């Protein structure tokens, strides 16, 4: 049984990139009948906002990705202090005094000399007297002392990976103002909460290497790590700047259905084709992390609409009756209305325009060469009430009267009645039309 966690920092609303991470972790836990933890990474009091915690929960609930429990890092500062003490006692933790400007200067010098910009461990070389003096001038930050050997792991997506710890700076775990940083909190939580699998973006690969050493240092069991590729836009462009416009709440607002979004993301970037699923259980059953590749994955929001349309098309009236009734469609017309338009909507929002057309009539679209034909046809339209046979008997009569057939018979009539050259089956639509503009 796997224990996974989705660990957003509540510094913004969830976007499509976060969802990929959340979904993979959710699916892994559900596949094994395990536990899915929602972990709020709120160690930064200035940037973390309750509004975003609420927003993240609402987005997950909308999608049906239910968590088994919530943990807040801000509730666990005492525990992080304990772990910091443990690392200090083990000599794995050391004080440093450089200011950000000094560190920046060091990095620039190293780069000028074509050296990797790795922290030079000056903090470690200080004498006790120098340290005392610096302490009286400024607050120390604390770094974890990495063992400078190769860190290896079998990544669930990227395969066997190894990173030379000597090429990585000793990570800062506690800032000068005492704020515990994500890395310390995260290794502590993953260990205490028995997390067995961690899937996150490939931008975390180096973090993973250092975290493996830290987890071992505090006596934890290293989870299985997997790093999914980052999403790009449809042309391969980086998404980071556009992620704001790919917020889940905006996607929801635009009418995308949860099942369409989840089905798409559960397959995008894998060797399996994207297929619309009918339920989360079906998505769980068809999910296999091993099928995902390391190449950046193109995401196009436009792909969500055909899937949404397909999902909606298969819904029974009962699933949409609430929405349809709220629009003012009389109960006895609801079934006919839904059957007429279900195949011609991308999202439920499109129901409004069809209902508007039915109630108010469409501005007829009549080509010059069809003017006379349409006038004759309309004159032949039987009196109301119309039924499901009206269209076929009427068009049969028009055919006999005018000699037209096929497309040249049906298309001008469709355009005259709906103002469009495509749309619902006219046999079903005609009896619903309350107004026919001439
Ligand atoms: N809060 C971190 C982030 O959003 C979590 C990363 C992780 O999964 O460890 O990047």
XYZ file of C-alpha atoms and ligand atoms in Angstrom:
448
model
C 0.000 0.000 0.000
C 1.480 3.305 -1.089
C 1.365 6.530 0.843
C 1.697 9.582 -1.357
C 1.300 13.258 -0.845
C 0.447 16.301 -2.896
C 2.406 19.164 -1.365
C 1.427 22.530 -2.797
C 2.727 25.790 -1.406
C -0.378 27.938 -0.867
C 1.075 30.910 -2.685
C -1.296 30.778 -5.649
C -4.199 28.848 -7.129
C -3.672 25.430 -8.632
C -2.744 25.347 -12.293
C -2.507 22.588 -14.817
C 1.116 21.788 -13.895
C 0.250 21.280 -10.217
C -2.663 19.106 -11.209
C -0.392 16.731 -13.075
C 1.614 16.213 -9.884
C -1.485 15.917 -7.715
C -3.144 13.449 -10.060
C -0.146 11.122 -10.388
C 0.263 10.941 -6.621
C -3.456 10.434 -6.144
C -3.593 7.644 -8.709
C -0.605 5.821 -7.238
C -2.124 5.773 -3.781
C -5.552 4.725 -5.043
C -4.142 1.978 -7.233
C -2.584 0.342 -4.214
C -5.468 1.080 -1.841
C -3.113 3.342 0.098
C -3.233 6.836 1.543
C -3.218 10.190 -0.222
C -2.132 13.107 1.935
C -2.773 16.740 1.106
C 0.240 18.487 2.597
C 0.118 22.248 2.732
C 3.689 23.537 2.450
C 3.118 26.770 4.320
C 6.420 27.396 6.079
C 6.662 30.824 4.474
C 4.256 33.001 6.474
C 4.499 35.955 4.136
C 3.644 34.202 0.911
C 1.209 31.569 2.203
C -2.447 32.615 2.165
C -5.543 30.901 3.554
C -7.398 31.953 0.413
C -5.095 29.714 -1.636
C -5.412 26.795 0.793
C -9.191 27.038 0.347
C -8.789 27.423 -3.408
C -6.575 24.334 -3.703
C -9.099 22.273 -1.727
C -11.993 23.514 -3.855
C -10.158 22.620 -7.043
C -9.328 19.108 -5.820
C -12.917 18.626 -4.674
C -14.284 19.790 -8.016
C -12.157 17.115 -9.661
C -13.132 14.434 -7.144
C -9.538 13.925 -5.985
C -10.335 13.315 -2.344
C -7.526 13.279 0.183
C -7.381 11.040 3.235
C -5.922 13.682 5.503
C -4.503 17.198 5.492
C -1.226 18.199 7.082
C -0.032 21.748 7.530
C 3.684 22.320 7.793
C 3.002 25.426 9.867
C 1.669 23.112 12.638
C 4.956 21.243 12.800
C 7.642 23.821 13.551
C 8.478 22.143 16.906
C 9.132 18.901 15.117
C 11.371 20.610 12.546
C 13.349 22.224 15.391
C 13.869 18.745 16.888
C 15.170 17.409 13.587
C 17.428 20.458 13.214
C 18.881 19.710 16.672
C 19.384 16.099 15.715
C 21.320 17.108 12.597
C 23.319 19.659 14.593
C 24.264 17.006 17.168
C 25.367 14.717 14.377
C 27.632 17.424 12.975
C 25.650 17.452 9.728
C 24.517 21.011 10.143
C 26.705 24.112 10.054
C 26.369 27.842 10.474
C 27.058 30.258 7.639
C 27.078 34.012 7.669
C 27.313 35.186 4.061
C 24.772 37.742 2.950
C 22.904 37.136 -0.315
C 25.123 39.759 -1.970
C 28.296 38.008 -0.811
C 27.004 34.675 -2.043
C 26.141 36.185 -5.375
C 29.625 37.605 -5.709
C 31.165 34.217 -4.926
C 29.019 32.574 -7.562
C 30.009 35.141 -10.163
C 33.700 34.684 -9.399
C 33.390 30.915 -9.729
C 31.556 31.240 -13.021
C 34.219 33.648 -14.313
C 36.810 31.017 -13.553
C 34.643 28.412 -15.318
C 34.023 26.628 -12.038
C 30.599 25.298 -11.013
C 28.874 27.747 -8.639
C 28.925 25.422 -5.650
C 29.054 26.851 -2.122
C 32.690 26.746 -0.940
C 31.929 25.739 2.672
C 33.613 28.828 4.085
C 31.197 28.623 7.008
C 32.723 25.310 7.954
C 36.253 26.686 7.917
C 35.528 29.449 10.458
C 37.225 29.275 13.857
C 35.044 29.437 16.953
C 36.291 32.976 17.601
C 35.413 34.116 14.066
C 32.039 32.533 14.436
C 31.397 34.333 17.721
C 32.301 37.606 16.131
C 30.054 37.060 13.134
C 27.202 35.961 15.405
C 27.341 39.315 17.137
C 26.982 41.083 13.779
C 24.425 39.048 11.922
C 22.106 36.054 12.131
C 23.443 32.740 10.918
C 21.745 30.499 8.398
C 22.246 26.753 8.581
C 23.356 24.382 5.879
C 23.233 20.618 5.677
C 26.670 19.140 5.020
C 26.351 16.775 2.092
C 28.561 13.702 1.882
C 30.392 14.401 -1.314
C 29.745 11.113 -3.000
C 27.448 9.960 -5.803
C 23.803 9.787 -4.930
C 21.956 7.148 -6.905
C 18.347 6.156 -7.225
C 16.051 4.306 -9.593
C 13.617 6.950 -10.743
C 10.085 5.729 -11.456
C 10.017 7.653 -14.743
C 13.573 8.677 -15.599
C 15.218 5.341 -14.827
C 18.563 5.029 -13.033
C 19.851 8.439 -12.007
C 22.953 9.551 -10.191
C 24.113 12.969 -9.110
C 27.530 13.826 -7.721
C 26.874 15.571 -4.398
C 30.125 17.486 -4.832
C 28.474 19.336 -7.726
C 25.671 20.605 -5.515
C 25.801 23.329 -2.841
C 25.102 22.258 0.704
C 21.419 23.148 1.017
C 20.341 25.928 3.372
C 17.744 24.450 5.708
C 17.187 27.332 8.140
C 17.319 30.949 7.132
C 18.959 33.777 9.072
C 15.568 34.891 10.404
C 14.941 31.373 11.705
C 12.502 30.358 8.991
C 12.641 26.635 8.308
C 12.949 26.000 4.599
C 10.966 23.562 2.515
C 13.741 20.985 2.217
C 14.025 20.399 5.955
C 10.264 20.366 6.435
C 9.763 18.059 3.483
C 12.267 15.358 4.457
C 10.958 15.438 7.992
C 7.343 15.058 6.858
C 8.050 12.417 4.251
C 9.807 10.414 6.951
C 7.321 10.954 9.800
C 4.286 10.415 7.586
C 5.600 7.220 6.048
C 5.489 8.523 2.497
C 6.454 5.657 0.193
C 6.241 7.313 -3.257
C 6.996 10.870 -4.312
C 6.142 12.031 -7.814
C 7.005 15.608 -8.675
C 8.242 17.735 -11.548
C 11.655 17.152 -13.069
C 12.705 20.572 -11.761
C 13.075 18.765 -8.411
C 15.666 16.196 -9.507
C 18.601 17.894 -7.746
C 16.506 18.428 -4.616
C 15.803 14.731 -4.620
C 19.499 13.876 -4.583
C 20.135 16.019 -1.523
C 16.935 14.925 0.177
C 17.935 11.281 -0.149
C 21.062 12.008 1.906
C 19.099 13.986 4.467
C 16.424 11.322 4.858
C 19.141 8.745 5.444
C 20.841 11.044 7.947
C 17.713 11.289 10.101
C 17.178 7.546 9.884
C 14.209 7.638 7.520
C 13.303 5.260 4.706
C 13.901 6.817 1.321
C 10.661 6.866 -0.692
C 10.559 5.827 -4.323
C 10.993 8.961 -6.365
C 9.697 9.697 -9.841
C 10.003 12.936 -11.778
C 7.519 13.746 -14.470
C 8.440 16.004 -17.370
C 7.308 19.587 -17.325
C 4.395 20.701 -19.455
C 4.966 23.060 -22.340
C 2.533 24.976 -24.512
C 1.289 23.509 -27.811
C 4.353 24.747 -29.687
C 6.799 23.536 -27.081
C 7.083 26.931 -25.411
C 7.694 27.043 -21.658
C 4.494 27.271 -19.669
C 5.857 28.976 -16.578
C 4.780 32.448 -17.664
C 1.405 31.303 -18.878
C 0.564 29.060 -15.960
C -1.478 31.848 -14.418
C -3.876 31.623 -17.340
C -4.014 27.876 -16.912
C -5.436 28.061 -13.413
C -7.861 25.223 -12.737
C -10.553 27.646 -11.680
C -10.392 29.352 -15.070
C -10.468 26.015 -16.849
C -13.507 25.040 -14.758
C -15.127 28.412 -15.482
C -14.708 27.832 -19.212
C -16.918 24.765 -18.957
C -14.397 21.906 -19.063
C -15.710 18.795 -17.301
C -13.580 17.176 -14.556
C -13.623 13.787 -16.245
C -12.300 15.288 -19.481
C -9.475 17.060 -17.683
C -8.509 14.035 -15.571
C -8.694 11.591 -18.485
C -6.467 13.865 -20.551
C -3.830 14.440 -17.889
C -3.710 10.818 -16.797
C -2.479 9.848 -20.276
C -0.797 12.937 -21.734
C 2.928 12.261 -22.112
C 2.507 8.488 -21.829
C 2.727 5.840 -24.519
C -1.014 5.120 -24.113
C -3.517 7.096 -26.181
C -5.698 9.664 -24.445
C -9.097 8.105 -23.856
C -12.144 9.532 -22.201
C -12.928 7.610 -19.016
C -16.332 7.461 -17.374
C -15.128 7.467 -13.775
C -12.085 8.031 -11.605
C -11.960 4.299 -10.905
C -11.520 3.690 -14.603
C -8.683 6.232 -14.699
C -7.053 4.541 -11.707
C -7.298 1.141 -13.393
C -5.702 2.391 -16.608
C -2.878 4.373 -15.024
C 0.711 3.189 -15.258
C 3.556 5.500 -14.267
C 6.043 3.375 -16.204
C 4.438 4.419 -19.465
C 5.429 8.062 -19.070
C 8.440 9.461 -20.860
C 11.007 12.059 -19.945
C 10.447 14.418 -22.892
C 8.668 17.708 -22.202
C 4.946 17.198 -22.648
C 2.879 19.501 -24.828
C -0.362 20.670 -23.326
C -3.048 22.402 -25.347
C -6.106 23.608 -23.477
C -8.082 23.280 -26.724
C -7.812 19.471 -26.425
C -10.035 19.556 -23.349
C -13.136 20.678 -25.253
C -13.642 17.734 -27.628
C -13.253 15.433 -24.612
C -15.733 17.513 -22.659
C -18.141 17.373 -25.595
C -17.774 13.608 -25.798
C -18.352 13.251 -22.081
C -21.489 15.400 -22.191
C -22.895 13.606 -25.230
C -23.061 10.377 -23.265
C -24.832 11.830 -20.250
C -28.408 10.917 -19.434
C -30.905 13.670 -18.960
C -30.865 13.104 -15.192
C -27.246 14.274 -15.019
C -28.061 17.639 -16.574
C -31.684 18.142 -15.569
C -30.737 20.543 -12.781
C -28.897 22.828 -15.166
C -31.560 22.536 -17.864
C -34.408 23.314 -15.464
C -32.484 26.265 -14.045
C -32.314 27.675 -17.562
C -36.131 27.714 -17.648
C -36.681 24.725 -19.933
C -40.133 23.297 -19.030
C -39.939 19.788 -17.571
C -41.982 18.230 -20.371
C -39.591 19.644 -22.979
C -36.354 18.830 -21.142
C -35.860 15.397 -22.644
C -36.462 16.507 -26.232
C -34.287 19.547 -25.739
C -31.395 17.512 -24.322
C -31.663 14.884 -27.038
C -31.746 17.557 -29.725
C -28.687 19.480 -28.610
C -26.431 17.072 -26.653
C -24.465 16.221 -29.767
C -23.939 19.871 -30.611
C -22.385 21.340 -27.499
C -18.753 21.653 -26.479
C -19.602 22.638 -22.920
C -22.830 23.025 -20.959
C -22.588 26.762 -21.546
C -23.602 26.136 -25.155
C -27.013 24.988 -23.917
C -27.883 28.610 -23.297
C -27.457 29.637 -26.903
C -29.491 26.683 -28.193
C -32.280 27.459 -25.758
C -32.115 31.119 -26.777
C -32.455 30.114 -30.416
C -35.407 27.853 -29.631
C -37.206 30.572 -27.720
C -36.434 33.613 -29.789
C -35.863 32.139 -33.210
C -32.781 32.610 -35.348
C -32.125 35.284 -37.900
C -32.591 33.324 -41.104
C -29.585 32.922 -43.337
C -30.729 32.639 -46.923
C -28.480 32.743 -49.945
C -29.725 34.789 -52.910
C -30.328 31.748 -55.068
C -32.446 30.142 -52.316
C -34.763 33.098 -51.599
C -37.643 31.884 -53.690
C -37.187 28.259 -52.683
C -37.281 29.110 -48.990
C -40.396 31.296 -49.385
C -42.210 28.448 -51.087
C -41.060 25.986 -48.456
C -42.124 28.161 -45.537
C -45.531 28.600 -47.123
C -45.860 24.809 -47.072
C -44.974 24.510 -43.375
C -47.945 22.824 -41.645
C -49.755 24.429 -38.737
C -48.554 23.742 -35.248
C -48.282 21.623 -33.165
C -45.204 20.081 -34.737
C -44.057 16.605 -33.852
C -41.068 14.388 -34.609
C -42.488 13.568 -38.036
C -43.119 17.162 -39.104
C -39.678 17.761 -40.582
C -39.747 14.660 -42.779
C -43.306 15.107 -44.029
C -42.732 18.802 -44.662
C -39.442 18.339 -46.528
C -41.024 15.536 -48.571
C -43.737 17.914 -49.613
C -41.193 20.642 -50.416
C -39.209 18.149 -52.463
C -42.243 17.275 -54.576
C -43.217 20.909 -54.988
C -39.763 22.232 -55.918
C -37.932 19.271 -57.372
C -34.992 19.872 -55.037
C -33.406 16.996 -53.156
C -30.473 16.103 -50.948
C -28.271 18.889 -49.676
C -29.836 21.574 -51.847
C -33.189 20.752 -50.272
C -32.162 20.401 -46.631
C -29.344 22.910 -46.183
C -31.225 26.083 -47.165
C -34.039 25.063 -44.809
C -31.657 24.419 -41.944
C -30.005 27.804 -42.534
C -33.357 29.550 -42.768
C -34.605 28.041 -39.492
C -31.427 28.132 -37.404
C -29.186 30.691 -39.099
C -26.452 28.042 -39.184
C -25.216 25.422 -41.585
C -24.704 22.787 -38.900
C -26.497 21.799 -35.751
C -28.906 19.323 -34.220
C -31.000 16.847 -36.115
C -33.763 19.001 -37.599
C -36.430 16.372 -36.979
C -35.835 16.708 -33.237
C -35.213 20.441 -33.249
C -38.151 21.634 -35.344
C -40.898 20.707 -32.863
C -39.003 22.613 -30.158
C -38.686 25.860 -32.142
C -41.076 28.370 -30.605
C -40.420 31.115 -33.117
C -39.638 30.831 -36.788
C -38.528 34.183 -38.148
C -39.371 34.832 -41.758
N 5.903 22.617 -2.039
C 6.800 22.035 -2.984
C 6.464 22.524 -4.371
O 5.337 22.918 -4.599
C 6.695 20.534 -2.913
C 7.685 19.813 -3.724
C 7.673 18.336 -3.344
O 6.839 17.614 -3.868
O 8.474 17.928 -2.510
O 7.313 22.574 -5.232
